[in-house]
mmCIF file of C-alpha atoms in Angstrom:
data_model
loop_
_atom_site.group_PDB
_atom_site.id
_atom_site.type_symbol
_atom_site.label_atom_id
_atom_site.label_comp_id
_atom_site.label_asym_id
_atom_site.label_seq_id
_atom_site.Cartn_x
_atom_site.Cartn_y
_atom_site.Cartn_z
ATOM 1 C CA GLU A 1 10.443 -20.119 -27.154
ATOM 2 C CA ILE A 2 11.913 -19.347 -23.866
ATOM 3 C CA VAL A 3 13.159 -20.663 -20.972
ATOM 4 C CA LEU A 4 13.446 -19.300 -17.394
ATOM 5 C CA THR A 5 16.007 -21.337 -15.545
ATOM 6 C CA GLN A 6 15.787 -20.803 -11.393
ATOM 7 C CA SER A 7 19.092 -21.513 -9.560
ATOM 8 C CA PRO A 8 19.938 -22.632 -7.062
ATOM 9 C CA GLY A 9 17.897 -25.842 -6.865
ATOM 10 C CA THR A 10 17.418 -26.154 -3.338
ATOM 11 C CA LEU A 11 18.738 -23.528 -0.915
ATOM 12 C CA SER A 12 18.855 -24.469 2.602
ATOM 13 C CA LEU A 13 19.196 -21.497 5.537
ATOM 14 C CA SER A 14 17.652 -21.209 9.141
ATOM 15 C CA PRO A 15 15.084 -18.731 9.625
ATOM 16 C CA GLY A 16 15.979 -15.176 10.024
ATOM 17 C CA GLU A 17 18.126 -15.309 7.482
ATOM 18 C CA ARG A 18 17.913 -13.582 4.172
ATOM 19 C CA ALA A 19 17.277 -16.199 1.550
ATOM 20 C CA THR A 20 18.508 -14.647 -2.439
ATOM 21 C CA LEU A 21 16.537 -17.090 -5.649
ATOM 22 C CA SER A 22 17.587 -16.239 -8.891
ATOM 23 C CA CYS A 23 15.327 -16.725 -12.085
ATOM 24 C CA ARG A 24 16.600 -16.957 -15.516
ATOM 25 C CA ALA A 25 15.507 -16.033 -19.154
ATOM 26 C CA SER A 26 16.685 -17.471 -22.312
ATOM 27 C CA GLN A 27 16.090 -14.313 -23.818
ATOM 28 C CA SER A 28 15.062 -10.500 -22.381
ATOM 29 C CA VAL A 29 12.079 -10.262 -21.332
ATOM 30 C CA SER A 30 9.616 -8.034 -20.599
ATOM 31 C CA SER A 31 9.452 -7.353 -16.522
ATOM 32 C CA SER A 32 5.482 -6.656 -16.981
ATOM 33 C CA TYR A 33 4.819 -10.823 -17.467
ATOM 34 C CA LEU A 34 7.343 -11.797 -14.629
ATOM 35 C CA ALA A 35 5.814 -12.804 -11.980
ATOM 36 C CA TRP A 36 6.526 -15.309 -8.636
ATOM 37 C CA TYR A 37 4.454 -17.985 -6.744
ATOM 38 C CA GLN A 38 5.045 -19.949 -3.320
ATOM 39 C CA GLN A 39 3.373 -23.291 -3.122
ATOM 40 C CA LYS A 40 4.009 -25.658 -0.187
ATOM 41 C CA PRO A 41 3.286 -29.158 -0.141
ATOM 42 C CA GLY A 42 -0.175 -30.735 -0.711
ATOM 43 C CA GLN A 43 -1.043 -26.736 -1.409
ATOM 44 C CA ALA A 44 -1.821 -25.003 -4.255
ATOM 45 C CA PRO A 45 0.767 -22.087 -5.894
ATOM 46 C CA ARG A 46 0.005 -18.826 -4.357
ATOM 47 C CA LEU A 47 1.125 -15.560 -6.055
ATOM 48 C CA LEU A 48 3.265 -13.585 -4.446
ATOM 49 C CA ILE A 49 5.010 -11.178 -6.421
ATOM 50 C CA TYR A 50 3.762 -9.731 -10.265
ATOM 51 C CA GLY A 51 5.777 -7.238 -12.778
ATOM 52 C CA ALA A 52 8.792 -8.332 -11.329
ATOM 53 C CA SER A 53 8.928 -6.258 -8.290
ATOM 54 C CA SER A 54 5.187 -6.013 -7.484
ATOM 55 C CA ARG A 55 3.923 -7.275 -4.301
ATOM 56 C CA ALA A 56 0.389 -9.174 -4.157
ATOM 57 C CA THR A 57 -2.339 -8.606 -1.705
ATOM 58 C CA GLY A 58 -1.324 -9.944 1.233
ATOM 59 C CA ILE A 59 2.113 -10.193 0.477
ATOM 60 C CA PRO A 60 4.285 -9.311 3.873
ATOM 61 C CA ASP A 61 6.787 -6.938 2.447
ATOM 62 C CA ARG A 62 9.878 -9.307 3.745
ATOM 63 C CA PHE A 63 8.682 -10.561 0.360
ATOM 64 C CA SER A 64 10.659 -8.603 -2.856
ATOM 65 C CA GLY A 65 11.540 -9.260 -6.383
ATOM 66 C CA SER A 66 13.440 -7.251 -8.669
ATOM 67 C CA GLY A 67 15.684 -7.660 -12.315
ATOM 68 C CA SER A 68 15.148 -6.470 -15.689
ATOM 69 C CA GLY A 69 15.526 -8.472 -18.796
ATOM 70 C CA THR A 70 17.151 -11.913 -18.520
ATOM 71 C CA ASP A 71 18.067 -11.621 -14.775
ATOM 72 C CA PHE A 72 15.226 -11.707 -11.919
ATOM 73 C CA THR A 73 15.565 -11.824 -8.134
ATOM 74 C CA LEU A 74 12.940 -12.966 -5.864
ATOM 75 C CA THR A 75 14.173 -11.876 -1.708
ATOM 76 C CA ILE A 76 13.275 -13.169 1.513
ATOM 77 C CA SER A 77 14.760 -10.913 3.686
ATOM 78 C CA ARG A 78 13.806 -12.200 6.983
ATOM 79 C CA LEU A 79 13.137 -16.172 6.855
ATOM 80 C CA GLU A 80 10.208 -16.598 8.653
ATOM 81 C CA PRO A 81 9.399 -20.617 9.690
ATOM 82 C CA GLU A 82 6.234 -20.305 7.115
ATOM 83 C CA ASP A 83 8.347 -19.802 4.083
ATOM 84 C CA PHE A 84 9.897 -22.917 3.654
ATOM 85 C CA ALA A 85 8.483 -24.023 0.729
ATOM 86 C CA VAL A 86 8.906 -24.347 -3.340
ATOM 87 C CA TYR A 87 9.063 -21.306 -5.421
ATOM 88 C CA TYR A 88 8.454 -20.435 -9.011
ATOM 89 C CA CYS A 89 9.128 -17.927 -11.274
ATOM 90 C CA GLN A 90 6.911 -17.358 -14.408
ATOM 91 C CA LEU A 91 6.844 -15.639 -17.433
ATOM 92 C CA HIS A 92 3.364 -14.556 -18.626
ATOM 93 C CA ALA A 93 0.489 -17.224 -18.633
ATOM 94 C CA TRP A 94 3.141 -20.144 -20.179
ATOM 95 C CA THR A 95 6.526 -20.627 -18.639
ATOM 96 C CA PHE A 96 7.499 -21.371 -15.199
ATOM 97 C CA GLY A 97 11.135 -21.830 -14.285
ATOM 98 C CA GLN A 98 12.081 -25.738 -12.831
ATOM 99 C CA GLY A 99 11.359 -23.945 -9.229
ATOM 100 C CA THR A 100 13.161 -23.796 -6.119
ATOM 101 C CA LYS A 101 13.266 -25.350 -2.850
ATOM 102 C CA VAL A 102 14.143 -23.213 0.151
ATOM 103 C CA GLU A 103 14.228 -25.728 3.174
ATOM 104 C CA ILE A 104 15.642 -25.547 6.711
ATOM 105 C CA LYS A 105 19.383 -25.811 7.469
ATOM 106 C CA GLN B 1 -14.519 -14.278 -1.027
ATOM 107 C CA VAL B 2 -13.345 -15.684 -3.660
ATOM 108 C CA GLN B 3 -13.038 -19.482 -3.668
ATOM 109 C CA LEU B 4 -12.592 -22.124 -6.261
ATOM 110 C CA VAL B 5 -13.508 -25.692 -5.289
ATOM 111 C CA GLN B 6 -12.784 -28.544 -7.378
ATOM 112 C CA SER B 7 -13.880 -32.181 -8.539
ATOM 113 C CA GLY B 8 -12.487 -34.886 -6.317
ATOM 114 C CA ALA B 9 -9.939 -37.002 -7.536
ATOM 115 C CA GLU B 10 -10.279 -39.629 -10.404
ATOM 116 C CA VAL B 11 -8.413 -43.136 -10.988
ATOM 117 C CA LYS B 12 -8.840 -43.948 -15.118
ATOM 118 C CA LYS B 13 -7.528 -46.609 -17.318
ATOM 119 C CA PRO B 14 -5.344 -45.358 -20.382
ATOM 120 C CA GLY B 15 -7.103 -44.391 -23.468
ATOM 121 C CA ALA B 16 -9.917 -43.230 -21.270
ATOM 122 C CA SER B 17 -11.158 -38.988 -20.800
ATOM 123 C CA VAL B 18 -11.107 -37.319 -17.646
ATOM 124 C CA LYS B 19 -13.618 -33.771 -16.741
ATOM 125 C CA VAL B 20 -12.452 -31.870 -14.216
ATOM 126 C CA SER B 21 -14.576 -29.132 -12.615
ATOM 127 C CA CYS B 22 -14.176 -25.578 -10.573
ATOM 128 C CA LYS B 23 -17.151 -24.797 -9.402
ATOM 129 C CA ALA B 24 -16.426 -20.694 -8.424
ATOM 130 C CA SER B 25 -18.007 -18.491 -6.049
ATOM 131 C CA GLY B 26 -17.647 -14.832 -4.152
ATOM 132 C CA TYR B 27 -16.773 -13.212 -7.727
ATOM 133 C CA THR B 28 -18.584 -11.920 -10.968
ATOM 134 C CA PHE B 29 -17.723 -15.769 -13.337
ATOM 135 C CA THR B 30 -17.706 -14.347 -16.722
ATOM 136 C CA GLY B 31 -15.723 -11.505 -15.210
ATOM 137 C CA TYR B 32 -12.196 -13.093 -15.379
ATOM 138 C CA TYR B 33 -10.103 -15.614 -17.511
ATOM 139 C CA MET B 34 -9.914 -19.455 -16.133
ATOM 140 C CA HIS B 35 -6.393 -20.872 -16.127
ATOM 141 C CA TRP B 36 -5.785 -24.581 -15.754
ATOM 142 C CA VAL B 37 -2.132 -25.565 -14.826
ATOM 143 C CA ARG B 38 -1.334 -29.625 -14.136
ATOM 144 C CA GLN B 39 1.768 -30.718 -11.541
ATOM 145 C CA ALA B 40 3.109 -33.813 -11.810
ATOM 146 C CA PRO B 41 3.850 -35.830 -8.640
ATOM 147 C CA GLY B 42 7.248 -34.222 -7.663
ATOM 148 C CA GLN B 43 7.872 -31.695 -11.050
ATOM 149 C CA GLY B 44 7.093 -28.481 -11.451
ATOM 150 C CA LEU B 45 3.824 -26.437 -12.910
ATOM 151 C CA GLU B 46 2.597 -26.882 -17.180
ATOM 152 C CA TRP B 47 0.042 -24.039 -17.973
ATOM 153 C CA MET B 48 -2.712 -25.990 -20.170
ATOM 154 C CA GLY B 49 -4.721 -23.243 -21.142
ATOM 155 C CA TRP B 50 -7.755 -20.795 -20.327
ATOM 156 C CA ILE B 51 -11.015 -19.941 -21.137
ATOM 157 C CA ASN B 52 -12.845 -17.036 -21.340
ATOM 158 C CA PRO B 53 -16.142 -17.473 -19.473
ATOM 159 C CA ASN B 54 -17.889 -14.373 -20.928
ATOM 160 C CA SER B 55 -17.542 -15.401 -24.007
ATOM 161 C CA GLY B 56 -16.293 -19.048 -24.155
ATOM 162 C CA GLY B 57 -13.128 -18.433 -26.426
ATOM 163 C CA THR B 58 -10.052 -20.813 -24.959
ATOM 164 C CA ASN B 59 -6.489 -20.460 -25.745
ATOM 165 C CA TYR B 60 -4.500 -23.925 -25.351
ATOM 166 C CA ALA B 61 -0.767 -24.307 -25.111
ATOM 167 C CA GLN B 62 0.574 -26.036 -28.339
ATOM 168 C CA LYS B 63 1.895 -29.319 -26.631
ATOM 169 C CA PHE B 64 -2.713 -29.572 -25.868
ATOM 170 C CA GLN B 65 -4.483 -28.923 -28.626
ATOM 171 C CA GLY B 66 -6.166 -31.072 -29.643
ATOM 172 C CA TRP B 67 -6.664 -33.066 -26.239
ATOM 173 C CA VAL B 68 -7.684 -30.665 -23.816
ATOM 174 C CA THR B 69 -10.950 -29.070 -24.366
ATOM 175 C CA MET B 70 -12.150 -26.191 -22.267
ATOM 176 C CA THR B 71 -15.455 -25.478 -20.971
ATOM 177 C CA ARG B 72 -17.752 -23.975 -19.050
ATOM 178 C CA ASP B 73 -21.318 -23.078 -17.688
ATOM 179 C CA THR B 74 -22.383 -19.894 -16.479
ATOM 180 C CA SER B 75 -25.156 -20.829 -15.450
ATOM 181 C CA ILE B 76 -23.620 -22.725 -12.266
ATOM 182 C CA SER B 77 -20.264 -20.360 -12.444
ATOM 183 C CA THR B 78 -18.152 -23.788 -13.179
ATOM 184 C CA ALA B 79 -15.429 -24.173 -15.680
ATOM 185 C CA TYR B 80 -14.372 -27.397 -16.984
ATOM 186 C CA MET B 81 -11.258 -29.156 -18.100
ATOM 187 C CA GLU B 82 -11.438 -32.563 -20.146
ATOM 188 C CA LEU B 83 -8.393 -34.252 -20.949
ATOM 189 C CA SER B 84 -8.723 -37.394 -23.466
ATOM 190 C CA ARG B 85 -6.397 -40.224 -25.039
ATOM 191 C CA LEU B 86 -5.054 -40.244 -21.441
ATOM 192 C CA ARG B 87 -1.695 -41.621 -20.691
ATOM 193 C CA SER B 88 0.009 -42.756 -18.101
ATOM 194 C CA ASP B 89 2.402 -39.736 -17.508
ATOM 195 C CA ASP B 90 -0.718 -37.633 -17.369
ATOM 196 C CA THR B 91 -1.127 -38.549 -13.793
ATOM 197 C CA ALA B 92 -0.545 -35.162 -11.947
ATOM 198 C CA VAL B 93 -2.616 -32.893 -10.151
ATOM 199 C CA TYR B 94 -4.666 -30.220 -12.168
ATOM 200 C CA TYR B 95 -5.224 -26.859 -10.700
ATOM 201 C CA CYS B 96 -7.803 -24.081 -12.216
ATOM 202 C CA ALA B 97 -6.827 -20.811 -11.134
ATOM 203 C CA ARG B 98 -8.629 -17.436 -11.866
ATOM 204 C CA ALA B 99 -6.931 -14.550 -13.820
ATOM 205 C CA SER B 100 -6.603 -11.249 -12.961
ATOM 206 C CA ARG B 101 -9.313 -9.221 -13.874
ATOM 207 C CA ASP B 102 -6.266 -6.280 -15.675
ATOM 208 C CA GLU B 103 -3.615 -8.461 -16.092
ATOM 209 C CA ARG B 104 -5.075 -11.642 -17.585
ATOM 210 C CA TRP B 105 -1.695 -14.506 -17.450
ATOM 211 C CA LEU B 106 -1.716 -13.883 -13.690
ATOM 212 C CA GLN B 107 -3.173 -16.326 -11.823
ATOM 213 C CA LEU B 108 -4.228 -14.823 -8.995
ATOM 214 C CA ASP B 109 -6.667 -17.274 -7.107
ATOM 215 C CA TRP B 110 -6.136 -20.888 -6.870
ATOM 216 C CA GLY B 111 -8.505 -24.264 -6.680
ATOM 217 C CA GLN B 112 -7.432 -26.507 -4.384
ATOM 218 C CA GLY B 113 -6.590 -29.150 -7.189
ATOM 219 C CA THR B 114 -7.714 -32.263 -8.651
ATOM 220 C CA LEU B 115 -5.200 -35.971 -8.506
ATOM 221 C CA VAL B 116 -5.677 -37.729 -11.573
ATOM 222 C CA THR B 117 -4.441 -41.335 -11.263
ATOM 223 C CA VAL B 118 -3.526 -42.936 -14.533
ATOM 224 C CA SER B 119 -3.663 -46.193 -14.740
ATOM 225 C CA SER B 120 -4.379 -49.512 -15.722
#
């Protein structure tokens, strides 16, 4: 079973700063099956990135994904107030990372 | 636009069963797989399985096999997830999520979630 480990657990940043979130797989995986979701309190998750680097429909271009093999990254180039949330990486349908909380510093 | 509207919150006793519904609109229900994902309070996301609304075929996470049943009623564009033998650690928000047509593993659109509380 492949495990996804996200780091850091919490990221404290100010609006306008750059956020870099990491997702590491316990073994090499196909980037075709790597996705990122955003979840705000009391809301359902929202798909941001799929195929490691493709933005979902309607997602602003300040969100970008990259990586291959075992290491994947979600970057938010300039944090907007609405970006403070929890972010999950996902491998295929059935494996989620434990999440990274991006909080206001 | 795509909408997934789930049934309301439930409170169940340990050992009981719960059946959550997910009514779809704004697209062809039988054309897209439907996933079920749950989230315990303050915890992460846990995939439970998917159903092919066209054929009724299912694929359950190993953890939930023999314990979860996913069905659908195409006449009313509604998917169902039934979990039996409930325990307190099944307390969670249960989400349905429509898959991408081309990437069936990808959970594109989500319902609002249904809180299931298991308590004696």
